[in-house]
Short mmCIF file of C-alpha atoms in Angstrom, two decimals:
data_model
loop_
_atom_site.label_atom_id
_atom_site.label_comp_id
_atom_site.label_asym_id
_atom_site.label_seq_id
_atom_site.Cartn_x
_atom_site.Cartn_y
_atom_site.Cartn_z
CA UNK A 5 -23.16 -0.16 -27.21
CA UNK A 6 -21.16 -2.94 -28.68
CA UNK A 7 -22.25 -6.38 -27.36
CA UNK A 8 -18.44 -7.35 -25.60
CA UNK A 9 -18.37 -4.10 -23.79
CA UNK A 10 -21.77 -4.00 -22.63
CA UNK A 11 -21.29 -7.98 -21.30
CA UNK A 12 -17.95 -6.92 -19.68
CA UNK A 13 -19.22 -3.90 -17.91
CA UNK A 14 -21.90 -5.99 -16.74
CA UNK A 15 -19.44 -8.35 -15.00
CA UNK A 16 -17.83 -5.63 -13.72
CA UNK A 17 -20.62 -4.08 -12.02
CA UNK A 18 -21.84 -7.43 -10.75
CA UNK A 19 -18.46 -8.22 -8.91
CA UNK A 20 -17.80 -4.43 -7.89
CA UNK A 21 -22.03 -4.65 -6.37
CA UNK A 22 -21.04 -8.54 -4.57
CA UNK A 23 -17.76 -7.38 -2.94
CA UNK A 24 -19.04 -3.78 -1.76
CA UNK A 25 -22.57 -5.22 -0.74
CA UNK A 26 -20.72 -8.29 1.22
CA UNK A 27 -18.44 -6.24 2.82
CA UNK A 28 -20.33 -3.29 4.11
CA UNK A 29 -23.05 -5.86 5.34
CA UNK A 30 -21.04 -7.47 7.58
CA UNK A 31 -19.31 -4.41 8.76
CA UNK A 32 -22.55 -2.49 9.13
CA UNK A 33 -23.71 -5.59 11.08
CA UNK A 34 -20.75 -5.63 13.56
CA UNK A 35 -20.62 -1.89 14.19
CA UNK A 36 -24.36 -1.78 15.05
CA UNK A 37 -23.28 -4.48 17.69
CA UNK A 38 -20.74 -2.37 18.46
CA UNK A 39 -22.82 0.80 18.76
CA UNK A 40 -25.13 -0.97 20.73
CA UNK A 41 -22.67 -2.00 23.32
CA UNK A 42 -21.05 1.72 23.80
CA UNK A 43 -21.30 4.56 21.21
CA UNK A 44 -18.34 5.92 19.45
CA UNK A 45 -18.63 8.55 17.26
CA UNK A 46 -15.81 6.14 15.21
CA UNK A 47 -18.42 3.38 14.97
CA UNK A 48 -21.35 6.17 13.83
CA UNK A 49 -18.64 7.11 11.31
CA UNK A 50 -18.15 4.07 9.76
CA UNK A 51 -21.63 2.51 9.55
CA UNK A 52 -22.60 5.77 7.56
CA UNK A 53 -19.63 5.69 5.45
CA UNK A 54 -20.60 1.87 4.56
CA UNK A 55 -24.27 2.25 3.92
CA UNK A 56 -23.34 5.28 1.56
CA UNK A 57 -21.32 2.44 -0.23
CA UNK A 58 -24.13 0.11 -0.41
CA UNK A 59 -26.21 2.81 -1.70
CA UNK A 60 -23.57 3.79 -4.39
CA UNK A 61 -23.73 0.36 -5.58
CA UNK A 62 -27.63 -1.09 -5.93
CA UNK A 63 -28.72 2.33 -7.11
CA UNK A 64 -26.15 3.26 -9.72
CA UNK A 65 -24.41 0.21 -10.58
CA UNK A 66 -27.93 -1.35 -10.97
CA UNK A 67 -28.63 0.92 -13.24
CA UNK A 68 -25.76 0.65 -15.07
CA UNK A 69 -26.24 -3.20 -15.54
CA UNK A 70 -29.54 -2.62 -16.65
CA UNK A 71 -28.51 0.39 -19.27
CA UNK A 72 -25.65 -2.32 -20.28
CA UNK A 73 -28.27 -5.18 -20.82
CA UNK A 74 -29.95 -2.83 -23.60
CA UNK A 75 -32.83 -1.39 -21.79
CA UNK A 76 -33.48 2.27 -21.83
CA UNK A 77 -33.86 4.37 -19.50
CA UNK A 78 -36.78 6.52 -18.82
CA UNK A 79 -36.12 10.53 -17.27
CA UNK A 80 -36.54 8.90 -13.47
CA UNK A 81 -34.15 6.37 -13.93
CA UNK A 82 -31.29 8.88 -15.40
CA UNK A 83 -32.44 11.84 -12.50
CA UNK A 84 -31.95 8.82 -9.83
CA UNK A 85 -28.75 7.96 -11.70
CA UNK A 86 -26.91 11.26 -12.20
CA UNK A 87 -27.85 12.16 -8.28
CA UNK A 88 -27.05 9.08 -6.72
CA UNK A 89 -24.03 9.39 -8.33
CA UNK A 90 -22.45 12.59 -7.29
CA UNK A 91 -24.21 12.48 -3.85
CA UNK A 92 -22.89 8.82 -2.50
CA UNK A 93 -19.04 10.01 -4.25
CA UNK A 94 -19.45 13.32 -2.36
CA UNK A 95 -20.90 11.72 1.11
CA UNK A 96 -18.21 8.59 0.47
CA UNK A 97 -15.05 11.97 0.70
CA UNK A 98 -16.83 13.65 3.52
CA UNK A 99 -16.85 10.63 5.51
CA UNK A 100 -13.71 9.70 5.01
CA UNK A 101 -12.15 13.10 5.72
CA UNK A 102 -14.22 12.92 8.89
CA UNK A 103 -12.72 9.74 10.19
CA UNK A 104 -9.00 11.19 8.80
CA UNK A 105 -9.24 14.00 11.31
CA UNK A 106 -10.86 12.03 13.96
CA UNK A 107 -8.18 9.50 14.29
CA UNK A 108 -5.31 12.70 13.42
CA UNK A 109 -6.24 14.16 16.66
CA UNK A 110 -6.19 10.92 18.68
CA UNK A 111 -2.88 10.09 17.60
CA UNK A 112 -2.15 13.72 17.73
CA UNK A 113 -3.10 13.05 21.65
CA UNK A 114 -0.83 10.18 21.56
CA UNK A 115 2.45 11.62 20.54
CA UNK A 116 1.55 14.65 22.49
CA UNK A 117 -0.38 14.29 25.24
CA UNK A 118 -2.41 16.67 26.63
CA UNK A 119 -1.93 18.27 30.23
CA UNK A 120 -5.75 18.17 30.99
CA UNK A 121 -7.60 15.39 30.00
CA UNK A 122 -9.98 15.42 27.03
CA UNK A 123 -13.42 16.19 27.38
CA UNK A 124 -15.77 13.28 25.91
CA UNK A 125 -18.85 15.12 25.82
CA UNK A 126 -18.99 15.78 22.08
CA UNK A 127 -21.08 12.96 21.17
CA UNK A 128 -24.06 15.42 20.20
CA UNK A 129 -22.30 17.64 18.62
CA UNK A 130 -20.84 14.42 16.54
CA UNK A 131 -24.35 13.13 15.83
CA UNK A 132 -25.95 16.75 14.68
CA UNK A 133 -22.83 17.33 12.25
CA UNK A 134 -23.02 13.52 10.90
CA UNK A 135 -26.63 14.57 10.18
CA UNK A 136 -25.79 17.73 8.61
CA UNK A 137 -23.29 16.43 5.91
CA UNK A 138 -26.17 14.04 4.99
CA UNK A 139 -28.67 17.05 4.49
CA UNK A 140 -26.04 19.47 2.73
CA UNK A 141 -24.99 16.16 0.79
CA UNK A 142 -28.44 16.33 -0.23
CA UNK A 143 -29.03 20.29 -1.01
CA UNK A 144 -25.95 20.47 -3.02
CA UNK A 145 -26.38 17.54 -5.30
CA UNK A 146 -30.06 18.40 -5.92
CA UNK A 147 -30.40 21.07 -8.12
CA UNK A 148 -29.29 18.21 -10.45
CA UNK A 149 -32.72 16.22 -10.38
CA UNK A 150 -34.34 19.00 -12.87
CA UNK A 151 -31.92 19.23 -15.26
CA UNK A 152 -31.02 15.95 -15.96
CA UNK A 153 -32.99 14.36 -18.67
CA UNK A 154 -33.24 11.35 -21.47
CA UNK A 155 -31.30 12.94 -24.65
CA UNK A 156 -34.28 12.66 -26.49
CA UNK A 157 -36.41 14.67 -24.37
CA UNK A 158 -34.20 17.39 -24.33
CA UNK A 159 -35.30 20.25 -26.08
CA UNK A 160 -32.62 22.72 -28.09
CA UNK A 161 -30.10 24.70 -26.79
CA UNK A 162 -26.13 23.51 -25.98
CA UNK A 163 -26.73 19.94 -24.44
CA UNK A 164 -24.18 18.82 -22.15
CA UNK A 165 -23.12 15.69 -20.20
CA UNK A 166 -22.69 15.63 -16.78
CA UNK A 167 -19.22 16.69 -15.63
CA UNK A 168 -19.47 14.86 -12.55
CA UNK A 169 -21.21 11.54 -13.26
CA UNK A 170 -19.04 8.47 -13.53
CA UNK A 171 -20.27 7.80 -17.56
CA UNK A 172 -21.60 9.99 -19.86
CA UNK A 173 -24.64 7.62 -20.68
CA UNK A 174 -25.81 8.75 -24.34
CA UNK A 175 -29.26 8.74 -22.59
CA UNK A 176 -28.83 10.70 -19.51
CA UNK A 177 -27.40 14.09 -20.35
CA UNK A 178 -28.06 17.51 -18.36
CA UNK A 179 -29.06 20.62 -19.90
CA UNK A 180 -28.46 23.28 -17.68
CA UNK A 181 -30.21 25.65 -20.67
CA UNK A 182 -27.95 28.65 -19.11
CA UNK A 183 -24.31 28.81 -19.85
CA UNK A 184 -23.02 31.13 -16.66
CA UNK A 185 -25.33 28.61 -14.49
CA UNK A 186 -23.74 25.44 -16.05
CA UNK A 187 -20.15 27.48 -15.80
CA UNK A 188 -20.38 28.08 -11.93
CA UNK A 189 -22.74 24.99 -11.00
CA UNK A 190 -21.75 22.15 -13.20
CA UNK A 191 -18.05 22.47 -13.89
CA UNK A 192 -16.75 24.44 -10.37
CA UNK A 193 -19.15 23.76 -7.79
CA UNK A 194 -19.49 20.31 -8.54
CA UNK A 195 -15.59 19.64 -8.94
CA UNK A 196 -15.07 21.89 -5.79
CA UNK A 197 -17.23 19.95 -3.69
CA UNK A 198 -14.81 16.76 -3.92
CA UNK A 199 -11.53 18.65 -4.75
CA UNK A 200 -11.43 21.07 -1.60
CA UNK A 201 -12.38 17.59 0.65
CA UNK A 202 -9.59 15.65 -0.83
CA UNK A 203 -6.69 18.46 -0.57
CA UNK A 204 -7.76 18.59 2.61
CA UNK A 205 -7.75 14.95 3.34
CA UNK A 206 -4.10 14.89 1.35
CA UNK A 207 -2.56 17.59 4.50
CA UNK A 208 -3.64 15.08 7.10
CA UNK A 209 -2.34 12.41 5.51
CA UNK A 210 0.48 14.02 5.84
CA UNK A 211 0.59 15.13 9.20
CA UNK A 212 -0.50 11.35 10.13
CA UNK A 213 3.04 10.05 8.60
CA UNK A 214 4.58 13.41 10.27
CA UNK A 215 2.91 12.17 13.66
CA UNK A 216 3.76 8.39 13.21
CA UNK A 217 7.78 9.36 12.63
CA UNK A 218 7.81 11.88 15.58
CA UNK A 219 6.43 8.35 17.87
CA UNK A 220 8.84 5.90 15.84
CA UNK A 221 11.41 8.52 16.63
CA UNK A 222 10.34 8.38 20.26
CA UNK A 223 10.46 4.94 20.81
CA UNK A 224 13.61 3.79 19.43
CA UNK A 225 14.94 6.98 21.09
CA UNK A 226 15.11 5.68 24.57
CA UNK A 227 12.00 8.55 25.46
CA UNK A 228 8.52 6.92 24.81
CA UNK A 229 7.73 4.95 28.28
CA UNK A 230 5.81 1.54 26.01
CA UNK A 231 2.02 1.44 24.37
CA UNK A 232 -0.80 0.46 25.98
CA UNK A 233 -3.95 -1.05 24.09
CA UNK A 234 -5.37 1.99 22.96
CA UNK A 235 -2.19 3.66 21.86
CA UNK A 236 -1.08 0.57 19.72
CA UNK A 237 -5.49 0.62 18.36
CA UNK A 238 -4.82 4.51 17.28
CA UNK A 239 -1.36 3.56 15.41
CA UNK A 240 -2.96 0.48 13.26
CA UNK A 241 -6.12 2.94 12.64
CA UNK A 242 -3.91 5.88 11.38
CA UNK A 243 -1.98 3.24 9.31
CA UNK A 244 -5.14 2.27 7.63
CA UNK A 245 -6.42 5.75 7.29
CA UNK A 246 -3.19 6.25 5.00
CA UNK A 247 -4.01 3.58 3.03
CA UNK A 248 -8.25 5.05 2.72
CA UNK A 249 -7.02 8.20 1.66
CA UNK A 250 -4.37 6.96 -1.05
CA UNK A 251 -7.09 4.80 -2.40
CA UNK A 252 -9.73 7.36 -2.38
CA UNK A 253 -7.73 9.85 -3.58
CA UNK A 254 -6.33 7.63 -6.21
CA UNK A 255 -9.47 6.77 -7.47
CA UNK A 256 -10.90 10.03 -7.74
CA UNK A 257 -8.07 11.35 -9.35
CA UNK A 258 -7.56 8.84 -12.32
CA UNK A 259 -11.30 8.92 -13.08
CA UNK A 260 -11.28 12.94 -13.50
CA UNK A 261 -7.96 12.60 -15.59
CA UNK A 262 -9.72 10.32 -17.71
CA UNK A 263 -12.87 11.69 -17.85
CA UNK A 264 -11.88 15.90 -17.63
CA UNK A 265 -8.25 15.59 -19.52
CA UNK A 266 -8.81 12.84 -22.34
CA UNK A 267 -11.11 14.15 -24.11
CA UNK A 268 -11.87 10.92 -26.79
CA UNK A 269 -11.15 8.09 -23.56
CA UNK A 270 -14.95 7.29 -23.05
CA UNK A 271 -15.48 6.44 -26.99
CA UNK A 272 -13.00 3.42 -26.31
CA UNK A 273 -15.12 0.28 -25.86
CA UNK A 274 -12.94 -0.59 -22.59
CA UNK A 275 -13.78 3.07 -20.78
CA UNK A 276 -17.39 2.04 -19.21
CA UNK A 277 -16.03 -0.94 -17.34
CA UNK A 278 -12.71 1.19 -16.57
CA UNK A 279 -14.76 3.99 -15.26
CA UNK A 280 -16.78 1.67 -13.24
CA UNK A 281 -13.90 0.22 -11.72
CA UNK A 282 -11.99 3.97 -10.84
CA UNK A 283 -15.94 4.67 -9.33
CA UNK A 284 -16.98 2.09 -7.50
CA UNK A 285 -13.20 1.18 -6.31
CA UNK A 286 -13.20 2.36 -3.11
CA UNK A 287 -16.46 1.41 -2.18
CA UNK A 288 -15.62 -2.28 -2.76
CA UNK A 289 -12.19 -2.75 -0.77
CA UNK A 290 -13.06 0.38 2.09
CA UNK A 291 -15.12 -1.94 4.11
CA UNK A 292 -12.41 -4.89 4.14
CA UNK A 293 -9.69 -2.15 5.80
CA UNK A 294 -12.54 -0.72 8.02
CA UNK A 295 -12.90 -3.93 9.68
CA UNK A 296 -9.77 -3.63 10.89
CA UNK A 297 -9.36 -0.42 12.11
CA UNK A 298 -10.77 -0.64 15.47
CA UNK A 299 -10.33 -3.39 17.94
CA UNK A 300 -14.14 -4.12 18.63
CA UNK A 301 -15.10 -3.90 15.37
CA UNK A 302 -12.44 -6.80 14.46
CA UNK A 303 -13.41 -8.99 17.20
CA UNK A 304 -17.18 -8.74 16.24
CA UNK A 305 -16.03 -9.70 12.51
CA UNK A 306 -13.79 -12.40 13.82
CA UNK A 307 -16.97 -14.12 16.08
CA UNK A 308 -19.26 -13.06 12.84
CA UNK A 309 -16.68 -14.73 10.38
CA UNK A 310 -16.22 -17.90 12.51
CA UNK A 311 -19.55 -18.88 14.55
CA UNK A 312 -20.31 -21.80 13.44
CA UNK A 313 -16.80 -22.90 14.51
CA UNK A 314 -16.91 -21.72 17.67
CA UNK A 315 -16.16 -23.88 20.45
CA UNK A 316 -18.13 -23.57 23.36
CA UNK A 317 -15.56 -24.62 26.71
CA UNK A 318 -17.46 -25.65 29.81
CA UNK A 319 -16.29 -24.03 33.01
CA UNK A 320 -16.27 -26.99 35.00
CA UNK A 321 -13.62 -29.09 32.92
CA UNK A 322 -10.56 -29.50 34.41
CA UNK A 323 -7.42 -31.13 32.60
CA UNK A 324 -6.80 -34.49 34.58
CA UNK A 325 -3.46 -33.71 34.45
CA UNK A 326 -3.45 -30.70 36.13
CA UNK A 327 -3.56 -31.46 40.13
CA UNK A 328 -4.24 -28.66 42.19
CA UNK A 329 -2.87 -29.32 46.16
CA UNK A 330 -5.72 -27.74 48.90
CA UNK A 331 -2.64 -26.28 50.65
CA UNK A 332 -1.34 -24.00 48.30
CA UNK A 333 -2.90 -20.61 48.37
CA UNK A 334 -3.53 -18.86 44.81
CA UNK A 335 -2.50 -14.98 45.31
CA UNK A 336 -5.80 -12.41 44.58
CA UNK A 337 -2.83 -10.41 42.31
CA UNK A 338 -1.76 -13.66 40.23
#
């Protein structure tokens, strides 16, 4: 690898792994406060969705800093690599699409309330299915681990990269050493896994904006009564669910473009660091909208942010210009 792109990919990785590590720290941080205080399957949500991020980033950009430094790497390293890689992107769509439809069907519950109240016994059911994406997460992206390889200890037959890894490292490549196998598995399944997800996450994108003009069109119609708190928390959440699933989306897309429909892009000296970017992306500026997408969660941030210049006020100081006469009676409902 030529000496200015391997330095510049480094410098890439390093700022991509310091703003995704920072971020998702703190917001883990405050949502486990948050969890601890009352659990929301929101808050479960998002704590997954950022230590999937954090994962993403010392695993594979690690190891792409260390590739870019000029040290090889062994069979482990490029089996950790290639799974890491299409298991945290996978997880990272899955979550998201998961917190799309969540906040879809509050605001859904907003614009059109419901004659009987909801039922808020789901939690369970929330937990077992956040567990189960993890664990199919993990079944589909495994049969990877044995075919992945260094390039020199692959043995004949039609060698091919990995469609779905963010770089086709010269010495990771995956020999699937069966062409129907590699047809179905490496260049469908793979692809579909993501694709499906994100077409999915596209149609409630769209019925989010659908939802959000039907309540504009409320309001400034004479109809809608006012917001409360938690009306006006579900509107600024399903405003920055838009803007996760154009980034996400976004991301995704350009990097299969790139990767899938430019065929000579990744022998440009520029595509590792470009890659890296369209790859780790979302993981990096996610956390900084997720911190603002529910009301606790900001507060916590806010108090995290600015402790040390919090000011402690005492209850017993009083103004000395503020005179309070014995005979006037304060009213309970003031």
């Amino acid at each position: 690898m030529d000496l200015s792109a391997g330095t510049l990919e480094i410098v890439v990785c390093a700022v991509l792994i310091s703003l995704s590590v920072a971020g998702n720290l703190v917001l883990i941080y405050c949502t486990r406060r948050c969890i601890g205080e009352h659990l929301r399957i929101s808050f479960v949500l998002i704590f997954n969705l950022a230590f999937d991020h954090i994962v993403n980033n010392l695993v594979v950009n690690v190891l792409k800093i260390v590739y870019a430094s000029g040290v090889g790497l062994d069979s482990a390293s490029c089996k950790v690599l290639m799974f890491t890689t299409i298991f945290t992107t996978s997880l990272a769509i899955w979550f998201t699409l998961y917190i799309a439809l969540l906040y879809c069907l509050k605001l859904c519950r907003v614009v059109h309330p419901p004659v009987e109240a909801a039922s808020t016994n789901h939690r369970k059911c929330h937990l077992v299915l956040v567990f189960a994406l993890w664990v199919a997460g993990f079944a589909v992206c495994s049969p990877v681990l044995p075919y992945t390889e260094r390039a020199g200890n692959l043995t004949g037959g039609n060698e091919t990269y990995q469609q779905h890894s963010i770089l086709n490292y010269s010495e990771c490549k995956t020999e699937y050493r069966n062409e129907q196998l590699e047809f179905l598995y490496g260049k469908i399944f793979l692809v579909a896994i993501d694709l499906l997800p994100l077409t999915i996450l596209l149609l409630v994108g769209f019925r989010i904006v659908h939802l959000l003009w039907e309540h504009r069109k409320a309001t400034y119609g004479g109809i809608w009564i006012g917001d409360d708190a938690t009306e006006t928390e579900v509107l600024r959440a399903c405003k920055l669910v838009l803007a996760l699933i154009f980034l996400i989306t976004s991301f995704w897309t350009s990097y299969f473009v790139l990767m899938h429909c430019l065929k000579h892009f990744n022998m440009y000296y520029f595509a590792p660091p470009v890659l890296t970017v369209l790859h780790s992306g979302y993981s990096a500026v996610s956390p900084y909208l997720l911190m603002f997408i529910n009301y606790k969660i900001k507060v916590k941030v806010g108090s995290f942010c600015c402790e040390k210049e919090k000011n402690t006020v005492s209850p017993t100081a009083v103004s000395p210009s503020v005179e309070v006469s014995p005979s006037v009676e304060v009213s309970p409902y003031a």
